[in-house]
Amino acid sequence: MSGAMMGSPGPSEHETVGAYALGILDDAEATAFEAHLATCEWCAQQLDELAGMEPMLAALADLPGSGTPAIGESLSAKPSPRLVNKLVDDVAERRAQKRRRSFYMVAAAAVMIIGGPFAAVAANGGDSGDPKTGQTLAANPAQDLFKDISPGDKVSVTDATTNVSATVAMQEKAWGLNSVLELKGVKGPLKCSLIFVSKSGERETAASWSVPKWGYGIPGAKTEQARNPLYIGGGVAMSKSQLDHIEVMTFDGKKLAQIDV
């Protein structure tokens, strides 16, 4: 998307993107920019475009007449061009590695901060690898939350037509309902949504996800990943007293299960 359509940021923010790409921000400045980067598509796009240009930008920053003194001019002993190029390459690689680590941490933190109805956490026993390996996840926050919620706050159904089993665990929050879905007996490929329907007919989507062809919670499946249930976390801005029923729907409008509350 072009800057004109997205609303390009001001010059100072643009300069910050370049400074961040060069790795010349101090820790506080870098942290502040990374927080901004997590929510700014324009800056993320600019950073992607600058990612492969660090050596050139570093050289341009030291050109005479660029507005700042050349770094080399302040050195009493100047390195040879070959050594300069090697140092620039080494520094650029270290900066790129640091930036990638920082960006992933910021992205993960942004998901945790946003939370509520806008974020979904999906986990099952083998989501982290090839379905043939049955590799397991080191951590499973959605499943852990599902286990922590008391049985009295869970509702379940097994659809007689689709054979899909769905259990939804719910927690009352100040902002609405926090929920975790346990899904079994579903095969893909599918794209699905967890939809809460109020007594007045209002519909809110708590989470969306895709089901691979091997499915989830399939008894007798060849892999552990396919045998394990899927756990999906999400939330809606309604209370239990307002809730009428919960639907597990495919994107093309097929109802896999309905849980009456």
GROMACS .gro file of C-alpha atoms in nm:
model
  261
    1MET     CA    1   0.000   0.000   0.000
    2SER     CA    2   0.141   0.338  -0.093
    3GLY     CA    3   0.236   0.606   0.156
    4ALA     CA    4  -0.029   0.837   0.008
    5MET     CA    5  -0.303   0.587   0.085
    6MET     CA    6  -0.176   0.501   0.431
    7GLY     CA    7  -0.083   0.847   0.550
    8SER     CA    8   0.294   0.875   0.555
    9PRO     CA    9   0.448   0.974   0.888
   10GLY     CA   10   0.634   1.297   0.939
   11PRO     CA   11   1.000   1.354   0.852
   12SER     CA   12   1.127   1.281   1.205
   13GLU     CA   13   0.965   0.938   1.203
   14HIS     CA   14   1.110   0.870   0.858
   15GLU     CA   15   1.456   0.959   0.987
   16THR     CA   16   1.404   0.725   1.281
   17VAL     CA   17   1.340   0.434   1.042
   18GLY     CA   18   1.674   0.497   0.874
   19ALA     CA   19   1.856   0.539   1.205
   20TYR     CA   20   1.705   0.218   1.334
   21ALA     CA   21   1.805   0.032   1.016
   22LEU     CA   22   2.164   0.154   1.069
   23GLY     CA   23   2.156   0.052   1.436
   24ILE     CA   24   2.264   0.395   1.559
   25LEU     CA   25   1.978   0.452   1.805
   26ASP     CA   26   2.050   0.414   2.175
   27ASP     CA   27   1.860   0.153   2.375
   28ALA     CA   28   1.582   0.388   2.486
   29GLU     CA   29   1.531   0.527   2.134
   30ALA     CA   30   1.535   0.179   1.980
   31THR     CA   31   1.281   0.053   2.234
   32ALA     CA   32   1.050   0.348   2.166
   33PHE     CA   33   1.076   0.299   1.790
   34GLU     CA   34   1.011  -0.077   1.815
   35ALA     CA   35   0.692  -0.008   2.011
   36HIS     CA   36   0.586   0.230   1.731
   37LEU     CA   37   0.692  -0.023   1.465
   38ALA     CA   38   0.455  -0.287   1.604
   39THR     CA   39   0.156  -0.069   1.512
   40CYS     CA   40   0.282   0.121   1.206
   41GLU     CA   41   0.257  -0.060   0.872
   42TRP     CA   42   0.424   0.228   0.691
   43CYS     CA   43   0.739   0.211   0.906
   44ALA     CA   44   0.747  -0.169   0.881
   45GLN     CA   45   0.735  -0.139   0.501
   46GLN     CA   46   1.014   0.118   0.500
   47LEU     CA   47   1.225  -0.098   0.730
   48ASP     CA   48   1.179  -0.397   0.498
   49GLU     CA   49   1.293  -0.186   0.204
   50LEU     CA   50   1.600  -0.065   0.396
   51ALA     CA   51   1.692  -0.406   0.533
   52GLY     CA   52   1.930  -0.495   0.249
   53MET     CA   53   2.084  -0.147   0.219
   54GLU     CA   54   2.271  -0.109   0.548
   55PRO     CA   55   2.625  -0.109   0.401
   56MET     CA   56   2.527   0.154   0.144
   57LEU     CA   57   2.348   0.368   0.403
   58ALA     CA   58   2.645   0.344   0.636
   59ALA     CA   59   2.874   0.463   0.356
   60LEU     CA   60   2.640   0.746   0.260
   61ALA     CA   61   2.621   0.861   0.621
   62ASP     CA   62   2.998   0.922   0.615
   63LEU     CA   63   3.010   1.112   0.286
   64PRO     CA   64   3.149   1.468   0.311
   65GLY     CA   65   2.876   1.727   0.286
   66SER     CA   66   2.606   1.496   0.416
   67GLY     CA   67   2.536   1.732   0.703
   68THR     CA   68   2.745   1.549   0.966
   69PRO     CA   69   3.124   1.508   0.989
   70ALA     CA   70   3.257   1.187   0.836
   71ILE     CA   71   3.330   0.936   1.111
   72GLY     CA   72   3.661   0.851   0.948
   73GLU     CA   73   3.779   1.213   0.982
   74SER     CA   74   3.779   1.185   1.362
   75LEU     CA   75   4.014   0.884   1.361
   76SER     CA   76   4.387   0.933   1.404
   77ALA     CA   77   4.457   0.608   1.218
   78LYS     CA   78   4.227   0.534   0.927
   79PRO     CA   79   4.159   0.173   0.820
   80SER     CA   80   4.215   0.056   0.464
   81PRO     CA   81   3.913   0.039   0.229
   82ARG     CA   82   3.925  -0.343   0.237
   83LEU     CA   83   3.911  -0.345   0.618
   84VAL     CA   84   3.635  -0.084   0.619
   85ASN     CA   85   3.421  -0.297   0.387
   86LYS     CA   86   3.475  -0.605   0.602
   87LEU     CA   87   3.385  -0.418   0.919
   88VAL     CA   88   3.073  -0.272   0.760
   89ASP     CA   89   2.965  -0.618   0.645
   90ASP     CA   90   3.022  -0.767   0.991
   91VAL     CA   91   2.840  -0.486   1.167
   92ALA     CA   92   2.550  -0.500   0.919
   93GLU     CA   93   2.505  -0.873   0.982
   94ARG     CA   94   2.505  -0.824   1.360
   95ARG     CA   95   2.258  -0.537   1.328
   96ALA     CA   96   2.029  -0.744   1.105
   97GLN     CA   97   2.027  -1.031   1.353
   98LYS     CA   98   1.955  -0.796   1.643
   99ARG     CA   99   1.676  -0.623   1.449
  100ARG     CA  100   1.511  -0.954   1.358
  101ARG     CA  101   1.515  -1.069   1.720
  102SER     CA  102   1.378  -0.736   1.843
  103PHE     CA  103   1.102  -0.725   1.581
  104TYR     CA  104   0.980  -1.075   1.667
  105MET     CA  105   0.976  -0.989   2.038
  106VAL     CA  106   0.782  -0.668   1.972
  107ALA     CA  107   0.534  -0.851   1.750
  108ALA     CA  108   0.475  -1.116   2.015
  109ALA     CA  109   0.437  -0.851   2.285
  110ALA     CA  110   0.188  -0.659   2.069
  111VAL     CA  111  -0.034  -0.967   2.040
  112MET     CA  112  -0.029  -1.012   2.417
  113ILE     CA  113  -0.103  -0.644   2.481
  114ILE     CA  114  -0.391  -0.621   2.232
  115GLY     CA  115  -0.562  -0.935   2.368
  116GLY     CA  116  -0.936  -0.958   2.415
  117PRO     CA  117  -1.161  -0.991   2.112
  118PHE     CA  118  -0.884  -0.898   1.868
  119ALA     CA  119  -0.634  -1.176   1.947
  120ALA     CA  120  -0.663  -1.553   1.932
  121VAL     CA  121  -0.422  -1.808   2.071
  122ALA     CA  122  -0.434  -2.149   1.906
  123ALA     CA  123  -0.242  -2.450   2.032
  124ASN     CA  124  -0.246  -2.825   2.019
  125GLY     CA  125  -0.002  -3.106   2.075
  126GLY     CA  126   0.172  -3.082   1.738
  127ASP     CA  127   0.122  -2.738   1.585
  128SER     CA  128   0.493  -2.656   1.587
  129GLY     CA  129   0.618  -2.906   1.330
  130ASP     CA  130   0.555  -3.154   1.052
  131PRO     CA  131   0.238  -3.356   1.119
  132LYS     CA  132   0.432  -3.676   1.043
  133THR     CA  133   0.671  -3.614   1.334
  134GLY     CA  134   0.413  -3.558   1.605
  135GLN     CA  135   0.639  -3.285   1.749
  136THR     CA  136   0.493  -3.119   2.058
  137LEU     CA  137   0.487  -2.759   2.172
  138ALA     CA  138   0.696  -2.652   2.469
  139ALA     CA  139   0.416  -2.429   2.596
  140ASN     CA  140   0.040  -2.441   2.543
  141PRO     CA  141  -0.122  -2.132   2.701
  142ALA     CA  142  -0.469  -2.187   2.551
  143GLN     CA  143  -0.484  -2.546   2.675
  144ASP     CA  144  -0.350  -2.443   3.016
  145LEU     CA  145  -0.621  -2.177   3.047
  146PHE     CA  146  -0.885  -2.430   2.939
  147LYS     CA  147  -0.775  -2.667   3.217
  148ASP     CA  148  -0.774  -2.386   3.475
  149ILE     CA  149  -1.136  -2.285   3.410
  150SER     CA  150  -1.380  -2.473   3.631
  151PRO     CA  151  -1.618  -2.733   3.479
  152GLY     CA  152  -1.914  -2.517   3.580
  153ASP     CA  153  -1.794  -2.250   3.336
  154LYS     CA  154  -1.774  -2.489   3.038
  155VAL     CA  155  -2.043  -2.582   2.787
  156SER     CA  156  -2.018  -2.869   2.537
  157VAL     CA  157  -2.187  -3.034   2.241
  158THR     CA  158  -2.122  -3.311   1.989
  159ASP     CA  159  -2.303  -3.245   1.663
  160ALA     CA  160  -2.495  -3.552   1.544
  161THR     CA  161  -2.447  -3.461   1.178
  162THR     CA  162  -2.084  -3.345   1.159
  163ASN     CA  163  -1.954  -3.547   1.460
  164VAL     CA  164  -1.761  -3.237   1.566
  165SER     CA  165  -1.724  -3.201   1.943
  166ALA     CA  166  -1.688  -2.850   2.084
  167THR     CA  167  -1.637  -2.737   2.444
  168VAL     CA  168  -1.615  -2.368   2.531
  169ALA     CA  169  -1.470  -2.252   2.863
  170MET     CA  170  -1.559  -1.895   2.961
  171GLN     CA  171  -1.440  -1.635   3.212
  172GLU     CA  172  -1.628  -1.315   3.298
  173LYS     CA  173  -1.410  -1.006   3.251
  174ALA     CA  174  -1.473  -0.635   3.289
  175TRP     CA  175  -1.460  -0.604   2.910
  176GLY     CA  176  -1.677  -0.911   2.836
  177LEU     CA  177  -1.608  -1.286   2.805
  178ASN     CA  178  -1.268  -1.448   2.778
  179SER     CA  179  -1.301  -1.792   2.617
  180VAL     CA  180  -1.113  -2.103   2.509
  181LEU     CA  181  -1.254  -2.352   2.258
  182GLU     CA  182  -1.159  -2.721   2.264
  183LEU     CA  183  -1.237  -2.870   1.923
  184LYS     CA  184  -1.237  -3.239   1.830
  185GLY     CA  185  -1.342  -3.450   1.534
  186VAL     CA  186  -1.282  -3.190   1.264
  187LYS     CA  187  -1.098  -3.255   0.937
  188GLY     CA  188  -0.974  -3.001   0.683
  189PRO     CA  189  -0.879  -2.819   0.492
  190LEU     CA  190  -1.117  -2.565   0.645
  191LYS     CA  191  -1.124  -2.209   0.771
  192CYS     CA  192  -1.343  -2.165   1.076
  193SER     CA  193  -1.472  -1.907   1.324
  194LEU     CA  194  -1.599  -1.919   1.681
  195ILE     CA  195  -1.909  -1.699   1.695
  196PHE     CA  196  -2.099  -1.586   2.005
  197VAL     CA  197  -2.467  -1.502   1.950
  198SER     CA  198  -2.656  -1.287   2.199
  199LYS     CA  199  -3.021  -1.321   2.296
  200SER     CA  200  -3.093  -1.016   2.082
  201GLY     CA  201  -2.933  -1.181   1.777
  202GLU     CA  202  -2.607  -0.986   1.783
  203ARG     CA  203  -2.315  -1.194   1.650
  204GLU     CA  204  -1.953  -1.149   1.758
  205THR     CA  205  -1.654  -1.345   1.628
  206ALA     CA  206  -1.424  -1.449   1.912
  207ALA     CA  207  -1.158  -1.619   1.698
  208SER     CA  208  -1.078  -1.753   1.351
  209TRP     CA  209  -0.839  -2.030   1.246
  210SER     CA  210  -0.758  -2.283   0.975
  211VAL     CA  211  -0.780  -2.662   0.997
  212PRO     CA  212  -0.516  -2.858   0.800
  213LYS     CA  213  -0.621  -3.159   0.598
  214TRP     CA  214  -0.523  -3.406   0.872
  215GLY     CA  215  -0.760  -3.236   1.118
  216TYR     CA  216  -0.775  -3.220   1.498
  217GLY     CA  217  -0.905  -3.456   1.765
  218ILE     CA  218  -0.943  -3.748   1.524
  219PRO     CA  219  -0.959  -4.082   1.716
  220GLY     CA  220  -0.725  -4.343   1.574
  221ALA     CA  221  -0.534  -4.095   1.357
  222LYS     CA  222  -0.180  -4.194   1.256
  223THR     CA  223  -0.011  -3.889   1.410
  224GLU     CA  224  -0.025  -3.734   1.755
  225GLN     CA  225  -0.095  -3.396   1.601
  226ALA     CA  226  -0.413  -3.522   1.434
  227ARG     CA  227  -0.524  -3.708   1.748
  228ASN     CA  228  -0.488  -3.404   1.973
  229PRO     CA  229  -0.772  -3.151   2.012
  230LEU     CA  230  -0.730  -2.794   1.896
  231TYR     CA  231  -0.745  -2.516   2.157
  232ILE     CA  232  -0.841  -2.164   2.047
  233GLY     CA  233  -0.852  -1.859   2.275
  234GLY     CA  234  -1.052  -1.544   2.208
  235GLY     CA  235  -1.303  -1.303   2.355
  236VAL     CA  236  -1.621  -1.106   2.295
  237ALA     CA  237  -1.773  -0.788   2.436
  238MET     CA  238  -2.080  -0.948   2.592
  239SER     CA  239  -2.166  -1.100   2.929
  240LYS     CA  240  -2.289  -1.452   3.004
  241SER     CA  241  -2.633  -1.315   3.084
  242GLN     CA  242  -2.653  -1.174   2.729
  243LEU     CA  243  -2.533  -1.494   2.560
  244ASP     CA  244  -2.779  -1.727   2.387
  245HIS     CA  245  -2.559  -1.976   2.201
  246ILE     CA  246  -2.215  -2.031   2.046
  247GLU     CA  247  -2.146  -2.150   1.690
  248VAL     CA  248  -1.846  -2.309   1.523
  249MET     CA  249  -1.882  -2.205   1.159
  250THR     CA  250  -1.678  -2.253   0.843
  251PHE     CA  251  -1.599  -1.949   0.631
  252ASP     CA  252  -1.837  -2.075   0.361
  253GLY     CA  253  -2.128  -2.077   0.606
  254LYS     CA  254  -2.147  -2.440   0.720
  255LYS     CA  255  -2.228  -2.488   1.089
  256LEU     CA  256  -2.001  -2.751   1.244
  257ALA     CA  257  -2.150  -2.728   1.594
  258GLN     CA  258  -2.384  -2.514   1.801
  259ILE     CA  259  -2.363  -2.492   2.179
  260ASP     CA  260  -2.676  -2.366   2.352
  261VAL     CA  261  -2.600  -2.180   2.673
   0.00000   0.00000   0.00000
